[in-house]
mmCIF file of C-alpha atoms in Angstrom:
data_model
loop_
_atom_site.group_PDB
_atom_site.id
_atom_site.type_symbol
_atom_site.label_atom_id
_atom_site.label_comp_id
_atom_site.label_asym_id
_atom_site.label_seq_id
_atom_site.Cartn_x
_atom_site.Cartn_y
_atom_site.Cartn_z
ATOM 1 C CA MET A 30 29.619 -36.174 15.049
ATOM 2 C CA LYS A 31 31.610 -34.244 12.339
ATOM 3 C CA LYS A 32 29.257 -35.101 9.658
ATOM 4 C CA PHE A 33 26.046 -33.882 12.000
ATOM 5 C CA PHE A 34 27.917 -30.526 12.363
ATOM 6 C CA ILE A 35 28.581 -30.344 8.470
ATOM 7 C CA VAL A 36 25.085 -30.746 7.850
ATOM 8 C CA ILE A 37 23.757 -28.354 10.664
ATOM 9 C CA ALA A 38 26.246 -25.806 9.302
ATOM 10 C CA THR A 39 24.888 -26.359 5.664
ATOM 11 C CA LEU A 40 21.437 -26.070 6.582
ATOM 12 C CA ILE A 41 22.098 -22.812 8.317
ATOM 13 C CA VAL A 42 24.091 -21.480 5.238
ATOM 14 C CA ILE A 43 20.744 -22.617 3.008
ATOM 15 C CA LEU A 44 18.550 -20.970 5.494
ATOM 16 C CA ILE A 45 20.733 -17.700 5.328
ATOM 17 C CA CYS A 46 20.755 -17.632 1.570
ATOM 18 C CA ALA A 47 17.091 -18.478 1.397
ATOM 19 C CA GLY A 48 16.376 -15.586 3.738
ATOM 20 C CA TYR A 49 18.492 -13.073 2.157
ATOM 21 C CA PHE A 50 16.741 -14.187 -1.278
ATOM 22 C CA VAL A 51 13.496 -13.418 0.206
ATOM 23 C CA GLY A 52 14.582 -10.459 1.735
ATOM 24 C CA ASN A 53 16.113 -9.184 -1.182
ATOM 25 C CA TYR A 54 12.914 -9.762 -3.269
ATOM 26 C CA PHE A 55 10.478 -7.986 -1.109
ATOM 27 C CA VAL A 56 13.327 -4.966 -0.569
ATOM 28 C CA ASN A 57 13.427 -4.379 -4.436
ATOM 29 C CA PHE A 58 9.553 -4.660 -4.856
ATOM 30 C CA ALA A 59 8.872 -2.248 -1.957
ATOM 31 C CA LEU A 60 11.842 0.402 -2.342
ATOM 32 C CA LYS A 61 13.683 -0.302 -5.448
ATOM 33 C CA ALA A 62 13.167 3.429 -7.464
ATOM 34 C CA PRO A 63 10.674 3.286 -9.019
ATOM 35 C CA PRO A 64 9.284 0.366 -7.035
ATOM 36 C CA PRO A 65 7.167 -2.361 -8.576
ATOM 37 C CA ALA A 66 4.646 -2.183 -5.634
ATOM 38 C CA THR A 67 3.325 0.949 -6.727
ATOM 39 C CA ALA A 68 1.203 -0.999 -9.197
ATOM 40 C CA ASN A 69 -0.310 -2.353 -6.062
ATOM 41 C CA ILE A 70 -0.829 0.856 -3.983
ATOM 42 C CA ALA A 71 -1.201 3.670 -5.782
ATOM 43 C CA ASP A 72 -4.020 4.345 -8.793
ATOM 44 C CA PRO A 73 -2.311 3.700 -11.972
ATOM 45 C CA ASN A 74 -4.585 5.983 -13.564
ATOM 46 C CA LEU A 75 -4.377 9.001 -11.093
ATOM 47 C CA LYS A 76 -2.962 12.152 -13.684
ATOM 48 C CA ALA A 77 -0.713 14.500 -12.320
ATOM 49 C CA PRO A 78 -2.308 17.937 -12.341
ATOM 50 C CA PRO A 79 -1.015 20.745 -14.494
ATOM 51 C CA ALA A 80 2.075 22.732 -13.074
ATOM 52 C CA PRO A 81 0.897 26.236 -11.543
ATOM 53 C CA ASN A 82 0.938 29.412 -13.896
ATOM 54 C CA PHE A 83 3.683 31.594 -11.363
ATOM 55 C CA PRO A 84 7.066 32.340 -12.223
ATOM 56 C CA SER A 85 9.306 29.044 -11.196
ATOM 57 C CA GLU A 86 12.658 27.910 -11.061
ATOM 58 C CA ASP A 87 14.764 24.537 -10.954
ATOM 59 C CA TRP A 88 16.575 24.236 -7.670
ATOM 60 C CA THR A 89 19.338 21.436 -7.040
ATOM 61 C CA ILE A 90 20.883 20.323 -3.548
ATOM 62 C CA THR A 91 23.327 17.177 -3.006
ATOM 63 C CA SER A 92 22.088 14.615 -0.482
ATOM 64 C CA ALA A 93 24.713 13.289 2.368
ATOM 65 C CA GLU A 94 25.040 10.372 -0.092
ATOM 66 C CA GLY A 95 26.117 12.395 -2.982
ATOM 67 C CA PHE A 96 22.626 12.100 -5.106
ATOM 68 C CA THR A 97 21.378 15.400 -6.761
ATOM 69 C CA LEU A 98 18.202 16.353 -5.772
ATOM 70 C CA HIS A 99 15.984 18.518 -7.601
ATOM 71 C CA ALA A 100 12.679 20.705 -6.537
ATOM 72 C CA THR A 101 10.521 23.133 -8.117
ATOM 73 C CA TYR A 102 10.390 26.929 -6.974
ATOM 74 C CA TYR A 103 6.997 28.413 -6.884
ATOM 75 C CA GLU A 104 7.352 32.505 -6.465
ATOM 76 C CA PRO A 105 3.888 34.054 -5.611
ATOM 77 C CA THR A 106 2.615 37.519 -7.168
ATOM 78 C CA ARG A 107 3.480 39.247 -4.112
ATOM 79 C CA ARG A 108 6.775 39.290 -1.999
ATOM 80 C CA SER A 109 6.054 37.151 1.320
ATOM 81 C CA HIS A 110 8.314 35.158 4.061
ATOM 82 C CA ASP A 111 5.689 32.586 3.900
ATOM 83 C CA TRP A 112 7.152 29.164 2.450
ATOM 84 C CA ALA A 113 5.486 25.797 1.973
ATOM 85 C CA ILE A 114 7.352 22.741 1.043
ATOM 86 C CA LEU A 115 5.052 20.310 -0.392
ATOM 87 C CA VAL A 116 5.882 16.630 -0.061
ATOM 88 C CA HIS A 117 4.402 14.124 -2.413
ATOM 89 C CA GLY A 118 3.643 10.414 -1.817
ATOM 90 C CA TYR A 119 4.987 6.667 -2.653
ATOM 91 C CA GLY A 120 5.563 5.991 -6.402
ATOM 92 C CA ARG A 121 4.740 9.683 -7.375
ATOM 93 C CA ASP A 122 6.975 12.782 -7.917
ATOM 94 C CA GLN A 123 6.743 16.614 -7.465
ATOM 95 C CA THR A 124 3.835 17.131 -10.043
ATOM 96 C CA PHE A 125 1.574 15.455 -7.970
ATOM 97 C CA ALA A 126 1.927 18.219 -5.672
ATOM 98 C CA ASN A 127 1.052 21.092 -8.471
ATOM 99 C CA ASP A 128 -2.784 21.461 -7.362
ATOM 100 C CA TYR A 129 -1.692 21.922 -3.593
ATOM 101 C CA ALA A 130 1.150 24.384 -4.878
ATOM 102 C CA GLU A 131 -1.492 26.266 -6.788
ATOM 103 C CA GLU A 132 -3.506 27.130 -3.522
ATOM 104 C CA TYR A 133 -0.551 28.032 -1.623
ATOM 105 C CA LEU A 134 0.708 30.299 -4.141
ATOM 106 C CA LYS A 135 -2.985 31.793 -4.584
ATOM 107 C CA ARG A 136 -2.578 32.694 -0.825
ATOM 108 C CA GLY A 137 1.106 34.432 -1.301
ATOM 109 C CA TYR A 138 3.111 31.632 0.035
ATOM 110 C CA ASN A 139 6.302 30.826 -1.751
ATOM 111 C CA VAL A 140 6.154 27.283 -2.794
ATOM 112 C CA LEU A 141 8.940 24.380 -2.724
ATOM 113 C CA THR A 142 7.719 20.980 -4.419
ATOM 114 C CA PRO A 143 10.732 18.615 -4.261
ATOM 115 C CA ASP A 144 11.154 15.422 -5.981
ATOM 116 C CA LEU A 145 11.959 12.912 -3.125
ATOM 117 C CA ARG A 146 15.104 10.782 -3.464
ATOM 118 C CA GLY A 147 14.765 8.023 -6.642
ATOM 119 C CA CYS A 148 11.744 10.059 -7.874
ATOM 120 C CA GLY A 149 11.181 12.301 -10.529
ATOM 121 C CA LYS A 150 14.495 13.995 -11.465
ATOM 122 C CA SER A 151 16.225 13.247 -8.257
ATOM 123 C CA GLU A 152 19.103 10.830 -8.373
ATOM 124 C CA GLY A 153 18.588 8.019 -5.843
ATOM 125 C CA ILE A 154 18.286 3.810 -6.022
ATOM 126 C CA TYR A 155 16.033 3.376 -3.114
ATOM 127 C CA LEU A 156 13.178 4.790 -1.507
ATOM 128 C CA THR A 157 13.427 4.710 2.697
ATOM 129 C CA MET A 158 10.226 5.784 3.435
ATOM 130 C CA GLY A 159 10.637 9.001 5.200
ATOM 131 C CA THR A 160 13.854 8.014 7.041
ATOM 132 C CA LEU A 161 16.559 9.539 4.896
ATOM 133 C CA GLU A 162 13.820 11.711 2.771
ATOM 134 C CA SER A 163 13.535 13.363 5.965
ATOM 135 C CA GLN A 164 17.131 14.828 6.130
ATOM 136 C CA ASP A 165 16.674 15.862 2.260
ATOM 137 C CA ILE A 166 13.864 17.859 3.389
ATOM 138 C CA LYS A 167 15.722 19.496 6.288
ATOM 139 C CA LEU A 168 18.282 20.093 3.769
ATOM 140 C CA TRP A 169 15.850 21.832 1.291
ATOM 141 C CA ALA A 170 14.202 23.848 4.560
ATOM 142 C CA GLU A 171 18.180 25.215 5.052
ATOM 143 C CA LYS A 172 18.447 26.308 1.490
ATOM 144 C CA ILE A 173 15.120 28.360 1.788
ATOM 145 C CA VAL A 174 16.365 29.975 5.022
ATOM 146 C CA GLU A 175 19.864 30.848 3.323
ATOM 147 C CA ARG A 176 17.768 32.674 0.662
ATOM 148 C CA ASP A 177 15.296 34.160 3.225
ATOM 149 C CA SER A 178 16.638 34.745 6.360
ATOM 150 C CA GLU A 179 13.059 35.702 7.732
ATOM 151 C CA ALA A 180 11.269 32.888 6.291
ATOM 152 C CA LYS A 181 8.440 31.157 8.118
ATOM 153 C CA ILE A 182 8.232 27.361 6.861
ATOM 154 C CA ILE A 183 5.668 25.343 6.550
ATOM 155 C CA LEU A 184 5.588 21.601 5.774
ATOM 156 C CA HIS A 185 2.827 19.508 4.288
ATOM 157 C CA GLY A 186 3.054 16.019 3.171
ATOM 158 C CA VAL A 187 0.515 13.439 1.646
ATOM 159 C CA SER A 188 1.144 9.791 2.297
ATOM 160 C CA MET A 189 4.527 8.833 2.218
ATOM 161 C CA GLY A 190 5.074 12.546 1.932
ATOM 162 C CA ALA A 191 3.409 12.996 5.411
ATOM 163 C CA ALA A 192 5.488 10.450 7.069
ATOM 164 C CA THR A 193 8.548 12.348 5.816
ATOM 165 C CA VAL A 194 7.215 15.896 6.738
ATOM 166 C CA MET A 195 6.788 14.339 10.626
ATOM 167 C CA MET A 196 10.557 12.898 10.552
ATOM 168 C CA THR A 197 11.657 16.116 9.042
ATOM 169 C CA ALA A 198 9.862 18.347 11.871
ATOM 170 C CA ALA A 199 11.672 16.090 14.480
ATOM 171 C CA LEU A 200 14.719 16.926 12.999
ATOM 172 C CA GLU A 201 14.033 20.673 13.923
ATOM 173 C CA PRO A 202 15.038 22.522 10.729
ATOM 174 C CA LYS A 203 15.576 26.304 11.728
ATOM 175 C CA ASN A 204 12.500 28.638 10.986
ATOM 176 C CA LEU A 205 9.717 25.698 10.750
ATOM 177 C CA VAL A 206 6.505 27.160 12.123
ATOM 178 C CA ALA A 207 3.982 24.373 11.515
ATOM 179 C CA VAL A 208 3.181 20.425 9.964
ATOM 180 C CA VAL A 209 0.553 19.126 7.862
ATOM 181 C CA GLU A 210 0.630 15.497 7.735
ATOM 182 C CA ASP A 211 -2.295 13.923 5.254
ATOM 183 C CA CYS A 212 -2.919 10.105 5.764
ATOM 184 C CA GLY A 213 0.785 9.401 7.196
ATOM 185 C CA TYR A 214 1.104 6.047 8.511
ATOM 186 C CA THR A 215 2.580 5.383 11.994
ATOM 187 C CA SER A 216 5.461 3.209 10.794
ATOM 188 C CA ALA A 217 6.376 1.764 7.324
ATOM 189 C CA TYR A 218 7.098 -1.498 8.663
ATOM 190 C CA GLU A 219 3.664 -1.786 10.256
ATOM 191 C CA MET A 220 1.828 -0.703 7.037
ATOM 192 C CA PHE A 221 4.058 -3.168 4.867
ATOM 193 C CA THR A 222 3.089 -5.808 7.212
ATOM 194 C CA ALA A 223 -0.436 -5.409 6.292
ATOM 195 C CA GLN A 224 -0.148 -5.201 2.667
ATOM 196 C CA LEU A 225 2.387 -8.470 2.801
ATOM 197 C CA GLU A 226 -0.847 -10.148 3.778
ATOM 198 C CA LYS A 227 -3.067 -8.447 1.189
ATOM 199 C CA ILE A 228 -1.010 -8.649 -1.641
ATOM 200 C CA PHE A 229 0.838 -11.652 -1.103
ATOM 201 C CA GLY A 230 -1.216 -13.620 1.790
ATOM 202 C CA LEU A 231 1.942 -14.016 3.678
ATOM 203 C CA PRO A 232 2.202 -13.509 7.762
ATOM 204 C CA GLU A 233 4.557 -11.075 9.533
ATOM 205 C CA ASN A 234 6.763 -13.761 10.502
ATOM 206 C CA PRO A 235 9.522 -14.804 9.629
ATOM 207 C CA ILE A 236 9.095 -12.534 6.209
ATOM 208 C CA MET A 237 9.006 -8.919 7.723
ATOM 209 C CA PRO A 238 11.967 -9.283 10.207
ATOM 210 C CA ILE A 239 13.831 -10.866 7.265
ATOM 211 C CA VAL A 240 12.932 -7.899 4.858
ATOM 212 C CA ASP A 241 13.955 -5.279 7.849
ATOM 213 C CA ILE A 242 17.543 -6.966 7.919
ATOM 214 C CA VAL A 243 17.766 -6.728 4.284
ATOM 215 C CA SER A 244 17.053 -3.354 3.829
ATOM 216 C CA ARG A 245 19.584 -2.262 6.288
ATOM 217 C CA ILE A 246 22.346 -4.191 4.535
ATOM 218 C CA LYS A 247 20.977 -3.237 0.949
ATOM 219 C CA VAL A 248 19.738 0.535 1.609
ATOM 220 C CA GLY A 249 21.629 1.737 4.939
ATOM 221 C CA VAL A 250 18.634 2.057 6.921
ATOM 222 C CA ALA A 251 15.762 -0.723 7.840
ATOM 223 C CA ILE A 252 12.036 -0.042 7.350
ATOM 224 C CA SER A 253 11.391 -0.288 10.850
ATOM 225 C CA ASP A 254 13.583 3.028 11.188
ATOM 226 C CA ALA A 255 10.648 5.013 9.205
ATOM 227 C CA ALA A 256 8.545 5.196 12.497
ATOM 228 C CA PRO A 257 6.678 8.720 12.438
ATOM 229 C CA LEU A 258 5.069 7.454 15.542
ATOM 230 C CA GLU A 259 8.189 7.928 17.169
ATOM 231 C CA SER A 260 9.110 11.176 15.470
ATOM 232 C CA VAL A 261 5.875 13.138 16.745
ATOM 233 C CA LYS A 262 7.087 12.559 20.164
ATOM 234 C CA LYS A 263 9.843 15.218 19.189
ATOM 235 C CA ILE A 264 7.590 17.867 17.265
ATOM 236 C CA SER A 265 7.301 21.125 19.541
ATOM 237 C CA VAL A 266 5.560 22.965 16.640
ATOM 238 C CA PRO A 267 1.834 23.127 15.542
ATOM 239 C CA ILE A 268 0.598 19.841 13.679
ATOM 240 C CA LEU A 269 -2.779 19.258 11.729
ATOM 241 C CA PHE A 270 -3.327 15.463 11.396
ATOM 242 C CA ILE A 271 -5.842 14.849 8.149
ATOM 243 C CA HIS A 272 -7.194 11.438 7.250
ATOM 244 C CA GLY A 273 -9.954 9.805 5.709
ATOM 245 C CA ASP A 274 -11.961 7.589 7.291
ATOM 246 C CA ALA A 275 -12.532 5.601 4.248
ATOM 247 C CA ASP A 276 -8.378 4.691 3.848
ATOM 248 C CA LYS A 277 -7.997 1.452 2.943
ATOM 249 C CA LEU A 278 -3.952 1.513 2.665
ATOM 250 C CA VAL A 279 -3.124 3.470 5.691
ATOM 251 C CA PRO A 280 -5.980 2.792 8.368
ATOM 252 C CA TYR A 281 -7.567 5.641 9.853
ATOM 253 C CA GLU A 282 -6.899 4.405 13.389
ATOM 254 C CA MET A 283 -3.322 5.126 12.732
ATOM 255 C CA MET A 284 -4.405 8.962 12.810
ATOM 256 C CA ASP A 285 -5.461 8.845 16.487
ATOM 257 C CA ARG A 286 -2.563 7.043 17.394
ATOM 258 C CA LEU A 287 -0.209 9.589 15.928
ATOM 259 C CA PHE A 288 -2.218 12.441 17.377
ATOM 260 C CA SER A 289 -2.176 10.746 20.694
ATOM 261 C CA ALA A 290 1.681 10.444 20.694
ATOM 262 C CA ALA A 291 2.252 13.757 19.433
ATOM 263 C CA SER A 292 4.036 16.388 21.790
ATOM 264 C CA SER A 293 2.902 19.311 20.140
ATOM 265 C CA PRO A 294 0.987 21.789 22.692
ATOM 266 C CA ILE A 295 -1.017 22.668 19.671
ATOM 267 C CA LYS A 296 -2.339 19.850 18.024
ATOM 268 C CA GLU A 297 -5.879 19.171 15.638
ATOM 269 C CA LYS A 298 -7.846 16.534 13.887
ATOM 270 C CA PHE A 299 -9.316 16.607 10.333
ATOM 271 C CA THR A 300 -11.165 13.823 9.233
ATOM 272 C CA VAL A 301 -12.823 13.648 5.958
ATOM 273 C CA GLU A 302 -15.681 11.450 6.027
ATOM 274 C CA GLY A 303 -15.691 8.596 2.840
ATOM 275 C CA ALA A 304 -12.316 9.720 1.755
ATOM 276 C CA GLY A 305 -9.832 6.976 0.883
ATOM 277 C CA HIS A 306 -6.023 7.140 1.129
ATOM 278 C CA ALA A 307 -4.656 10.432 -0.447
ATOM 279 C CA ASP A 308 -8.284 11.495 -1.263
ATOM 280 C CA ALA A 309 -9.031 14.316 1.500
ATOM 281 C CA LYS A 310 -8.194 16.787 -0.704
ATOM 282 C CA PRO A 311 -9.754 15.636 -3.782
ATOM 283 C CA LYS A 312 -12.924 14.712 -2.006
ATOM 284 C CA ASN A 313 -13.771 18.433 -1.281
ATOM 285 C CA PRO A 314 -10.917 20.933 -2.091
ATOM 286 C CA THR A 315 -12.492 23.890 -0.699
ATOM 287 C CA SER A 316 -13.523 22.473 2.799
ATOM 288 C CA TYR A 317 -9.805 20.806 2.811
ATOM 289 C CA PHE A 318 -7.846 24.096 2.306
ATOM 290 C CA ASP A 319 -10.266 26.131 4.366
ATOM 291 C CA ARG A 320 -9.212 23.851 7.482
ATOM 292 C CA VAL A 321 -5.537 23.921 6.296
ATOM 293 C CA PHE A 322 -5.462 27.703 6.404
ATOM 294 C CA LYS A 323 -7.405 28.345 9.345
ATOM 295 C CA PHE A 324 -5.345 26.250 11.178
ATOM 296 C CA PHE A 325 -2.329 28.354 9.900
ATOM 297 C CA ASP A 326 -4.151 31.515 10.952
ATOM 298 C CA SER A 327 -5.235 30.316 14.407
ATOM 299 C CA ASN A 328 -1.832 28.939 15.353
ATOM 300 C CA ILE A 329 1.125 30.789 13.746
ATOM 301 C CA LYS A 330 2.477 33.779 14.869
#
């Protein structure tokens, strides 16, 4: 009987060690900055647009964990209390928001383009798919309000940036007036489950539950904590949902689910036909920004 229990205990230890090994591999693959999964998810040939030709400053804040985070502040031609925080996507940095910044600046907005933790010039070991990044964006919003107490802040994010701004809005930062989420996911867990099958041909169980546990151990938060579908239930400001109907990374139907769950009394959907992931703006920039700023003009007092 004693031998039996020893064998069982040994098998349990082996299974735990094997599970941790597998979970550790996938956490590092998907979340350790810069994430190797970027090569499978993001277009490696996409180049960042040039920086806007407006006066700029490097801003810094310190995250709750002590990471130094960087952002670029761009000043418009005329003085304004309109502000936009533009949040880049997975595996990118703030330079990939340069063309969005250019358009906001032309329309008189002060613009802040942060490097999310572990991206660009910002410190950080792991991405958290919006969970801790949303707390960082709230800190950036607080820094803006310190500079301009009358600031009217818009959050505009693409892909993981979209997930981040939805989760930020649920934290109710001061002076927030509207949110634009472009091709954001319902949950990082759900998105990675689909990619696990697509890239590795592996099923959700038992891999994803193990990865979720290891993520909480190594990163401090679980992948499943990044759940914008829950966050939108707490958003009270106007929110515009944008998605391309040819998106193969974050399925188009996720926008409908986010929209249905959103509690904001003012919410709109904008579908860009034929656009793939994060391709809504490149597909037709004029139509894209006309719709975005029309939404602001109609819904921000």
